[in-house]
Amino acid sequence: MNIKEASERLGIPKETLRYWENNGLIPEVPRNSSGYRDYTENEIKWALFIKAMRNAGMSVESLIEFVDLYNAHKDSREAQRSIVKEQYDILLAKRNELDKTLNYLAYKLDHFEDHVMPFIEEEDYYELRKKDMLKPKEEDK
C-alpha cells in the first residue's frame, strides 16, 4: 500500500510516517519499481505500535532506544519490557491524577449551588470525601 493509503489506515499524517521511518522507528519501507514507498503489514504493525506508544506519551528518544534494543537481538527483552513498563507506570499515575480531578469536578458540579465560594481547598475535599472517591460510581460499573 502506498503512503497515502497507509496514512489513512493509521489515521496519521504522511509526514509522520516519513519521520518515523527516517528516525528508525519503523523499518525501512520497501519501494516499488517507481521508487514509491510500498507499505507491508510489517511496517503497518510497527507504525501501530509506535502510534500507541506516542499516544501513551512515550518520547521519540525512548522509542528509538526500544527499537535499537529490538534490532540488537541480544537478550534485550527485559530492557525492552522495562521501557514499556516505565511508560505504563507514568500513564497510570497520570490516570490516577485525572480520576481524582474528575471526582473533584463531579463533586463540584453535584454541589455547585450549595457553595458560597465556587471552590474549596482540595485537601478538605479529599479528607471529607476520600471514602466516596475510592468507590466507583454506579454509572461507571
Coordinates of N, CA, C and O in Angstrom, one line a residue:
M1 N 0.8 -1.2 0.0 CA 0.0 0.0 0.0 C 0.9 1.2 0.0 O 2.0 1.2 0.6
N2 N 0.4 2.3 -0.7 CA 1.3 3.5 -0.7 C 1.1 4.3 0.5 O 0.3 4.0 1.4
I3 N 1.9 5.3 0.6 CA 2.0 6.1 1.9 C 0.6 6.8 2.2 O 0.2 6.9 3.3
K4 N -0.1 7.2 1.1 CA -1.4 7.8 1.4 C -2.4 6.8 2.0 O -3.1 7.2 2.9
E5 N -2.4 5.6 1.4 CA -3.3 4.6 2.0 C -2.9 4.2 3.4 O -3.7 4.1 4.3
A6 N -1.6 4.1 3.6 CA -1.1 3.8 5.0 C -1.5 4.9 6.0 O -1.9 4.6 7.1
S7 N -1.3 6.1 5.5 CA -1.6 7.3 6.4 C -3.1 7.2 6.8 O -3.4 7.5 7.9
E8 N -3.9 7.0 5.8 CA -5.4 7.0 6.0 C -5.8 5.8 6.9 O -6.6 5.9 7.9
R9 N -5.2 4.7 6.7 CA -5.5 3.5 7.5 C -5.0 3.7 9.0 O -5.8 3.3 9.9
L10 N -3.9 4.3 9.2 CA -3.4 4.5 10.5 C -3.9 5.8 11.2 O -3.8 6.0 12.4
G11 N -4.5 6.7 10.4 CA -5.0 7.9 11.0 C -3.9 8.9 11.4 O -4.1 9.6 12.4
I12 N -2.8 8.9 10.7 CA -1.7 9.8 11.0 C -1.2 10.4 9.7 O -1.3 9.8 8.6
P13 N -0.6 11.6 9.8 CA -0.1 12.3 8.5 C 1.0 11.5 7.9 O 1.8 10.8 8.5
K14 N 1.1 11.7 6.6 CA 2.2 11.0 5.8 C 3.5 11.5 6.3 O 4.5 10.7 6.4
E15 N 3.6 12.8 6.7 CA 4.9 13.3 7.2 C 5.3 12.6 8.5 O 6.5 12.4 8.7
T16 N 4.4 12.2 9.3 CA 4.7 11.5 10.5 C 5.3 10.1 10.1 O 6.3 9.7 10.7
L17 N 4.7 9.4 9.2 CA 5.2 8.1 8.7 C 6.7 8.3 8.2 O 7.6 7.5 8.5
R18 N 6.9 9.3 7.4 CA 8.2 9.6 6.9 C 9.2 9.8 8.0 O 10.4 9.3 8.0
Y19 N 8.8 10.6 9.0 CA 9.6 11.0 10.1 C 10.0 9.7 10.9 O 11.2 9.5 11.3
W20 N 9.0 8.9 11.1 CA 9.3 7.6 11.9 C 10.2 6.7 11.1 O 11.1 6.1 11.7
E21 N 10.1 6.7 9.8 CA 11.0 5.8 9.0 C 12.4 6.4 9.0 O 13.4 5.7 9.3
N22 N 12.5 7.7 8.8 CA 13.8 8.4 8.8 C 14.5 8.3 10.1 O 15.8 8.3 10.1
N23 N 13.8 8.1 11.2 CA 14.4 8.0 12.6 C 14.5 6.6 13.1 O 14.9 6.4 14.2
G24 N 14.2 5.6 12.2 CA 14.4 4.2 12.5 C 13.3 3.7 13.4 O 13.5 2.6 14.0
L25 N 12.2 4.4 13.6 CA 11.1 3.9 14.5 C 10.3 2.8 13.8 O 9.7 1.9 14.5
I26 N 10.2 2.8 12.5 CA 9.6 1.7 11.7 C 10.7 1.3 10.7 O 11.5 2.1 10.4
P27 N 10.6 0.0 10.4 CA 11.6 -0.5 9.4 C 11.6 0.3 8.1 O 10.6 0.9 7.8
E28 N 12.7 0.3 7.4 CA 12.8 1.0 6.1 C 11.7 0.4 5.2 O 11.6 -0.9 5.1
V29 N 10.9 1.2 4.7 CA 9.7 0.7 3.9 C 10.2 0.4 2.5 O 10.9 1.1 1.8
P30 N 9.9 -0.8 2.0 CA 10.3 -1.2 0.7 C 9.7 -0.2 -0.4 O 8.7 0.4 -0.1
R31 N 10.4 -0.1 -1.5 CA 10.0 0.7 -2.6 C 9.5 -0.1 -3.7 O 10.0 -1.2 -4.0
N32 N 8.5 0.5 -4.5 CA 8.0 -0.2 -5.7 C 9.0 0.1 -6.8 O 9.9 0.9 -6.7
S33 N 8.6 -0.4 -8.0 CA 9.5 -0.1 -9.2 C 9.6 1.3 -9.5 O 10.6 1.7 -10.2
S34 N 8.7 2.1 -9.1 CA 8.7 3.6 -9.4 C 9.5 4.3 -8.3 O 9.6 5.6 -8.4
G35 N 9.9 3.7 -7.2 CA 10.6 4.3 -6.1 C 9.7 4.8 -5.0 O 10.2 5.4 -4.1
Y36 N 8.4 4.5 -5.1 CA 7.5 5.0 -4.1 C 7.4 4.0 -2.9 O 7.6 2.7 -3.2
R37 N 7.2 4.4 -1.7 CA 7.1 3.5 -0.6 C 5.9 2.6 -0.8 O 4.8 3.0 -1.3
D38 N 6.1 1.3 -0.4 CA 5.1 0.3 -0.6 C 5.0 -0.5 0.8 O 5.7 -1.4 1.0
Y39 N 4.1 0.0 1.6 CA 4.0 -0.5 3.0 C 3.4 -1.9 3.0 O 2.5 -2.2 2.3
T40 N 4.0 -2.7 3.8 CA 3.6 -4.1 4.0 C 2.9 -4.1 5.4 O 3.0 -3.1 6.2
E41 N 2.4 -5.2 5.8 CA 1.8 -5.4 7.1 C 2.8 -5.2 8.2 O 2.5 -4.8 9.3
N42 N 4.0 -5.6 7.9 CA 5.1 -5.4 8.9 C 5.3 -4.0 9.3 O 5.3 -3.6 10.5
E43 N 5.4 -3.1 8.4 CA 5.6 -1.7 8.6 C 4.3 -1.1 9.3 O 4.4 -0.2 10.2
I44 N 3.2 -1.6 8.9 CA 1.9 -1.1 9.5 C 1.8 -1.5 10.9 O 1.5 -0.7 11.8
K45 N 2.2 -2.7 11.2 CA 2.2 -3.2 12.7 C 3.2 -2.3 13.5 O 2.8 -2.0 14.6
W46 N 4.4 -2.1 13.0 CA 5.3 -1.2 13.7 C 4.7 0.2 13.9 O 4.8 0.7 15.0
A47 N 4.1 0.7 12.9 CA 3.5 2.1 13.0 C 2.4 2.1 14.0 O 2.3 3.1 14.8
L48 N 1.6 1.0 14.1 CA 0.5 1.0 15.1 C 1.1 0.9 16.5 O 0.6 1.6 17.4
F49 N 2.2 0.2 16.7 CA 2.9 0.2 18.0 C 3.4 1.5 18.3 O 3.2 2.0 19.4
I50 N 4.1 2.2 17.4 CA 4.7 3.5 17.6 C 3.6 4.5 17.9 O 3.7 5.3 18.9
K51 N 2.5 4.4 17.2 CA 1.4 5.3 17.4 C 0.8 5.2 18.8 O 0.6 6.1 19.5
A52 N 0.7 3.9 19.2 CA 0.2 3.6 20.6 C 1.1 4.2 21.7 O 0.7 4.8 22.6
M53 N 2.4 4.0 21.5 CA 3.4 4.4 22.5 C 3.4 6.0 22.5 O 3.6 6.6 23.6
R54 N 3.3 6.6 21.3 CA 3.3 8.1 21.3 C 2.0 8.6 22.0 O 2.1 9.6 22.7
N55 N 0.9 7.9 21.7 CA -0.3 8.3 22.4 C -0.2 8.1 23.9 O -0.9 8.8 24.6
A56 N 0.6 7.2 24.3 CA 0.8 7.0 25.8 C 1.8 7.9 26.3 O 2.1 7.9 27.5
G57 N 2.3 8.8 25.5 CA 3.3 9.8 26.0 C 4.7 9.5 25.9 O 5.6 10.2 26.4
M58 N 5.1 8.3 25.3 CA 6.5 7.9 25.2 C 7.2 8.8 24.3 O 6.7 9.2 23.2
S59 N 8.4 9.2 24.7 CA 9.2 10.1 23.9 C 9.8 9.4 22.7 O 10.0 8.2 22.7
V60 N 10.1 10.2 21.7 CA 10.8 9.6 20.5 C 12.1 9.0 20.9 O 12.5 7.9 20.4
E61 N 12.8 9.6 21.8 CA 14.1 9.1 22.2 C 14.0 7.7 22.9 O 14.7 6.8 22.6
S62 N 12.9 7.5 23.7 CA 12.7 6.2 24.4 C 12.3 5.2 23.3 O 12.7 4.0 23.4
L63 N 11.5 5.6 22.3 CA 11.1 4.7 21.3 C 12.3 4.3 20.4 O 12.4 3.1 20.1
I64 N 13.2 5.2 20.2 CA 14.4 4.9 19.4 C 15.2 3.9 20.2 O 15.7 2.9 19.7
E65 N 15.4 4.1 21.5 CA 16.1 3.1 22.4 C 15.4 1.7 22.3 O 16.1 0.7 22.2
F66 N 14.1 1.7 22.4 CA 13.4 0.5 22.3 C 13.6 -0.3 21.0 O 14.0 -1.5 21.0
V67 N 13.5 0.4 19.9 CA 13.7 -0.2 18.6 C 15.2 -0.6 18.4 O 15.4 -1.7 17.9
D68 N 16.1 0.2 18.9 CA 17.5 -0.2 18.8 C 17.7 -1.5 19.6 O 18.5 -2.4 19.2
L69 N 17.1 -1.6 20.8 CA 17.2 -2.9 21.6 C 16.6 -4.0 20.9 O 17.2 -5.1 20.8
Y70 N 15.5 -3.8 20.3 CA 14.8 -4.8 19.5 C 15.7 -5.3 18.3 O 15.8 -6.5 18.1
N71 N 16.2 -4.4 17.6 CA 17.1 -4.7 16.5 C 18.4 -5.4 16.9 O 19.0 -6.1 16.1
A72 N 18.8 -5.2 18.1 CA 20.1 -5.8 18.5 C 20.0 -7.3 18.8 O 21.0 -8.0 18.7
H73 N 18.8 -7.7 19.1 CA 18.5 -9.2 19.3 C 19.4 -9.8 20.4 O 19.5 -11.0 20.5
K74 N 20.0 -9.0 21.3 CA 20.9 -9.6 22.3 C 20.2 -9.5 23.7 O 20.4 -8.5 24.4
D75 N 19.6 -10.5 24.0 CA 19.0 -10.6 25.4 C 18.4 -9.3 25.8 O 18.7 -8.8 27.0
S76 N 17.7 -8.6 25.0 CA 17.2 -7.3 25.3 C 15.7 -7.2 25.7 O 15.2 -6.2 25.9
R77 N 15.1 -8.4 25.8 CA 13.7 -8.4 26.1 C 13.4 -7.7 27.4 O 12.4 -7.0 27.5
E78 N 14.2 -8.0 28.4 CA 13.9 -7.4 29.7 C 14.1 -5.9 29.6 O 13.3 -5.1 30.2
A79 N 15.1 -5.4 28.9 CA 15.3 -3.9 28.8 C 14.1 -3.3 28.0 O 13.7 -2.2 28.3
Q80 N 13.7 -4.0 26.9 CA 12.5 -3.5 26.2 C 11.3 -3.4 27.1 O 10.5 -2.5 27.1
R81 N 11.1 -4.5 27.8 CA 9.9 -4.5 28.8 C 10.0 -3.4 29.8 O 9.0 -2.8 30.1
S82 N 11.2 -3.1 30.2 CA 11.4 -2.1 31.2 C 11.0 -0.7 30.6 O 10.4 0.1 31.3
I83 N 11.3 -0.5 29.4 CA 10.9 0.8 28.7 C 9.4 0.9 28.7 O 8.9 2.0 29.0
V84 N 8.8 -0.1 28.2 CA 7.3 -0.1 28.1 C 6.7 0.0 29.5 O 5.7 0.8 29.7
K85 N 7.2 -0.7 30.5 CA 6.7 -0.7 31.9 C 6.8 0.7 32.5 O 5.9 1.2 33.2
E86 N 7.9 1.3 32.2 CA 8.1 2.7 32.8 C 7.0 3.6 32.2 O 6.4 4.4 33.0
Q87 N 6.8 3.5 30.9 CA 5.7 4.4 30.3 C 4.3 4.0 30.9 O 3.5 4.9 31.1
Y88 N 4.1 2.7 31.1 CA 2.8 2.3 31.6 C 2.6 2.9 33.0 O 1.5 3.4 33.3
D89 N 3.7 2.9 33.8 CA 3.6 3.4 35.2 C 3.3 4.9 35.2 O 2.5 5.4 36.0
I90 N 4.0 5.6 34.3 CA 3.8 7.1 34.1 C 2.3 7.4 33.7 O 1.7 8.2 34.3
L91 N 1.8 6.6 32.8 CA 0.5 6.8 32.3 C -0.5 6.5 33.4 O -1.5 7.1 33.5
L92 N -0.3 5.4 34.1 CA -1.2 5.0 35.2 C -1.2 6.1 36.3 O -2.3 6.5 36.8
A93 N -0.1 6.7 36.6 CA -0.1 7.8 37.6 C -0.9 9.0 37.1 O -1.6 9.6 37.8
K94 N -0.7 9.3 35.8 CA -1.5 10.4 35.2 C -3.0 10.1 35.2 O -3.8 11.0 35.5
R95 N -3.3 8.8 35.0 CA -4.8 8.5 35.0 C -5.3 8.6 36.4 O -6.4 9.1 36.6
N96 N -4.5 8.2 37.4 CA -5.0 8.4 38.8 C -5.2 9.8 39.1 O -6.2 10.2 39.8
E97 N -4.3 10.7 38.7 CA -4.5 12.1 39.0 C -5.7 12.7 38.2 O -6.5 13.5 38.8
L98 N -5.9 12.2 37.0 CA -7.1 12.6 36.2 C -8.3 12.1 36.9 O -9.3 12.8 37.0
D99 N -8.3 10.9 37.4 CA -9.5 10.4 38.1 C -9.8 11.2 39.4 O -11.0 11.5 39.6
K100 N -8.8 11.6 40.1 CA -9.0 12.5 41.3 C -9.6 13.8 40.8 O -10.6 14.3 41.5
T101 N -9.1 14.4 39.8 CA -9.6 15.6 39.3 C -11.1 15.5 38.8 O -11.9 16.3 39.1
L102 N -11.4 14.4 38.1 CA -12.7 14.2 37.6 C -13.7 14.0 38.8 O -14.8 14.6 38.8
N103 N -13.3 13.3 39.8 CA -14.1 13.1 41.0 C -14.4 14.5 41.7 O -15.5 14.8 42.1
Y104 N -13.3 15.3 41.8 CA -13.4 16.6 42.4 C -14.4 17.5 41.6 O -15.3 18.1 42.2
L105 N -14.3 17.5 40.3 CA -15.2 18.3 39.4 C -16.6 17.7 39.5 O -17.6 18.5 39.5
A106 N -16.8 16.4 39.6 CA -18.1 15.9 39.7 C -18.8 16.3 41.0 O -19.9 16.7 41.1
Y107 N -18.0 16.3 42.1 CA -18.5 16.8 43.4 C -18.9 18.3 43.3 O -19.9 18.6 43.7
K108 N -18.0 19.0 42.6 CA -18.3 20.5 42.5 C -19.6 20.7 41.7 O -20.4 21.5 42.1
L109 N -19.8 19.9 40.6 CA -21.0 20.1 39.8 C -22.2 19.6 40.6 O -23.3 20.2 40.5
D110 N -22.1 18.5 41.4 CA -23.2 18.0 42.1 C -23.6 19.0 43.3 O -24.8 19.0 43.7
H111 N -22.7 19.7 43.8 CA -22.9 20.6 44.9 C -22.7 22.1 44.5 O -22.5 22.9 45.4
F112 N -22.8 22.4 43.3 CA -22.4 23.8 42.9 C -23.3 24.8 43.5 O -22.8 25.9 43.9
E113 N -24.5 24.6 43.7 CA -25.4 25.6 44.2 C -25.3 25.7 45.8 O -25.7 26.7 46.3
D114 N -24.7 24.7 46.4 CA -24.6 24.7 47.8 C -23.4 25.5 48.3 O -23.4 25.8 49.5
H115 N -22.5 25.9 47.5 CA -21.3 26.6 47.9 C -21.4 28.1 47.7 O -21.9 28.6 46.6
V116 N -21.0 28.9 48.7 CA -20.9 30.3 48.5 C -19.7 30.6 47.6 O -19.8 31.4 46.7
M117 N -18.6 30.0 48.0 CA -17.4 30.1 47.1 C -17.4 29.0 46.2 O -17.8 27.9 46.5
P118 N -17.0 29.2 44.9 CA -17.0 28.1 44.0 C -16.0 27.0 44.2 O -16.2 25.9 43.7
F119 N -15.0 27.2 45.0 CA -14.0 26.2 45.2 C -13.7 26.0 46.7 O -13.7 27.0 47.5
I120 N -13.4 24.8 47.1 CA -12.9 24.6 48.5 C -11.5 24.0 48.3 O -11.1 23.5 47.3
E121 N -10.8 24.1 49.4 CA -9.4 23.5 49.4 C -9.5 22.0 49.0 O -10.3 21.3 49.6
E122 N -8.6 21.6 48.1 CA -8.6 20.2 47.7 C -8.4 19.3 48.9 O -9.0 18.2 49.0
E123 N -7.5 19.7 49.8 CA -7.2 18.8 51.0 C -8.5 18.6 51.8 O -8.7 17.5 52.3
D124 N -9.3 19.6 52.0 CA -10.5 19.5 52.8 C -11.4 18.5 52.0 O -12.1 17.7 52.6
Y125 N -11.5 18.7 50.7 CA -12.4 17.9 49.9 C -12.0 16.4 50.0 O -12.9 15.6 50.3
Y126 N -10.7 16.2 49.8 CA -10.3 14.8 49.9 C -10.5 14.2 51.2 O -10.8 13.0 51.3
E127 N -10.3 14.9 52.3 CA -10.5 14.4 53.6 C -11.9 14.1 53.8 O -12.3 13.0 54.4
L128 N -12.8 14.9 53.4 CA -14.3 14.7 53.5 C -14.8 13.6 52.7 O -15.7 12.9 53.1
R129 N -14.2 13.4 51.5 CA -14.8 12.5 50.5 C -13.9 11.3 50.2 O -14.2 10.6 49.2
K130 N -12.8 11.1 50.9 CA -11.9 10.0 50.4 C -12.5 8.6 50.3 O -12.3 7.9 49.4
K131 N -13.5 8.3 51.2 CA -14.1 7.0 51.2 C -15.0 6.9 49.9 O -15.0 6.0 49.2
D132 N -15.7 8.0 49.6 CA -16.6 8.0 48.4 C -15.8 8.0 47.2 O -16.2 7.4 46.2
M133 N -14.7 8.6 47.2 CA -13.8 8.7 46.0 C -13.3 7.4 45.6 O -13.1 7.1 44.4
L134 N -13.1 6.5 46.5 CA -12.5 5.2 46.2 C -13.5 4.2 45.7 O -13.2 3.2 45.1
K135 N -14.8 4.5 45.9 CA -15.9 3.6 45.4 C -16.2 4.1 44.0 O -16.4 5.3 43.7
P136 N -16.4 3.1 43.1 CA -16.8 3.5 41.7 C -18.3 4.0 41.8 O -19.1 3.4 42.6
K137 N -18.6 4.9 41.0 CA -20.0 5.4 40.8 C -20.8 4.3 40.2 O -20.3 3.5 39.4
E138 N -22.1 4.2 40.4 CA -23.0 3.2 39.8 C -22.9 3.3 38.3 O -22.9 2.3 37.6
E139 N -22.9 4.5 37.7 CA -22.9 4.6 36.3 C -21.6 4.2 35.6 O -21.5 4.0 34.4
D140 N -20.5 4.1 36.4 CA -19.2 3.7 35.9 C -19.1 2.2 35.9 O -18.1 1.6 35.4
K141 N -20.0 1.5 36.6 CA -19.9 0.0 36.6 C -20.4 -0.6 35.3 O -21.1 -0.2 34.6

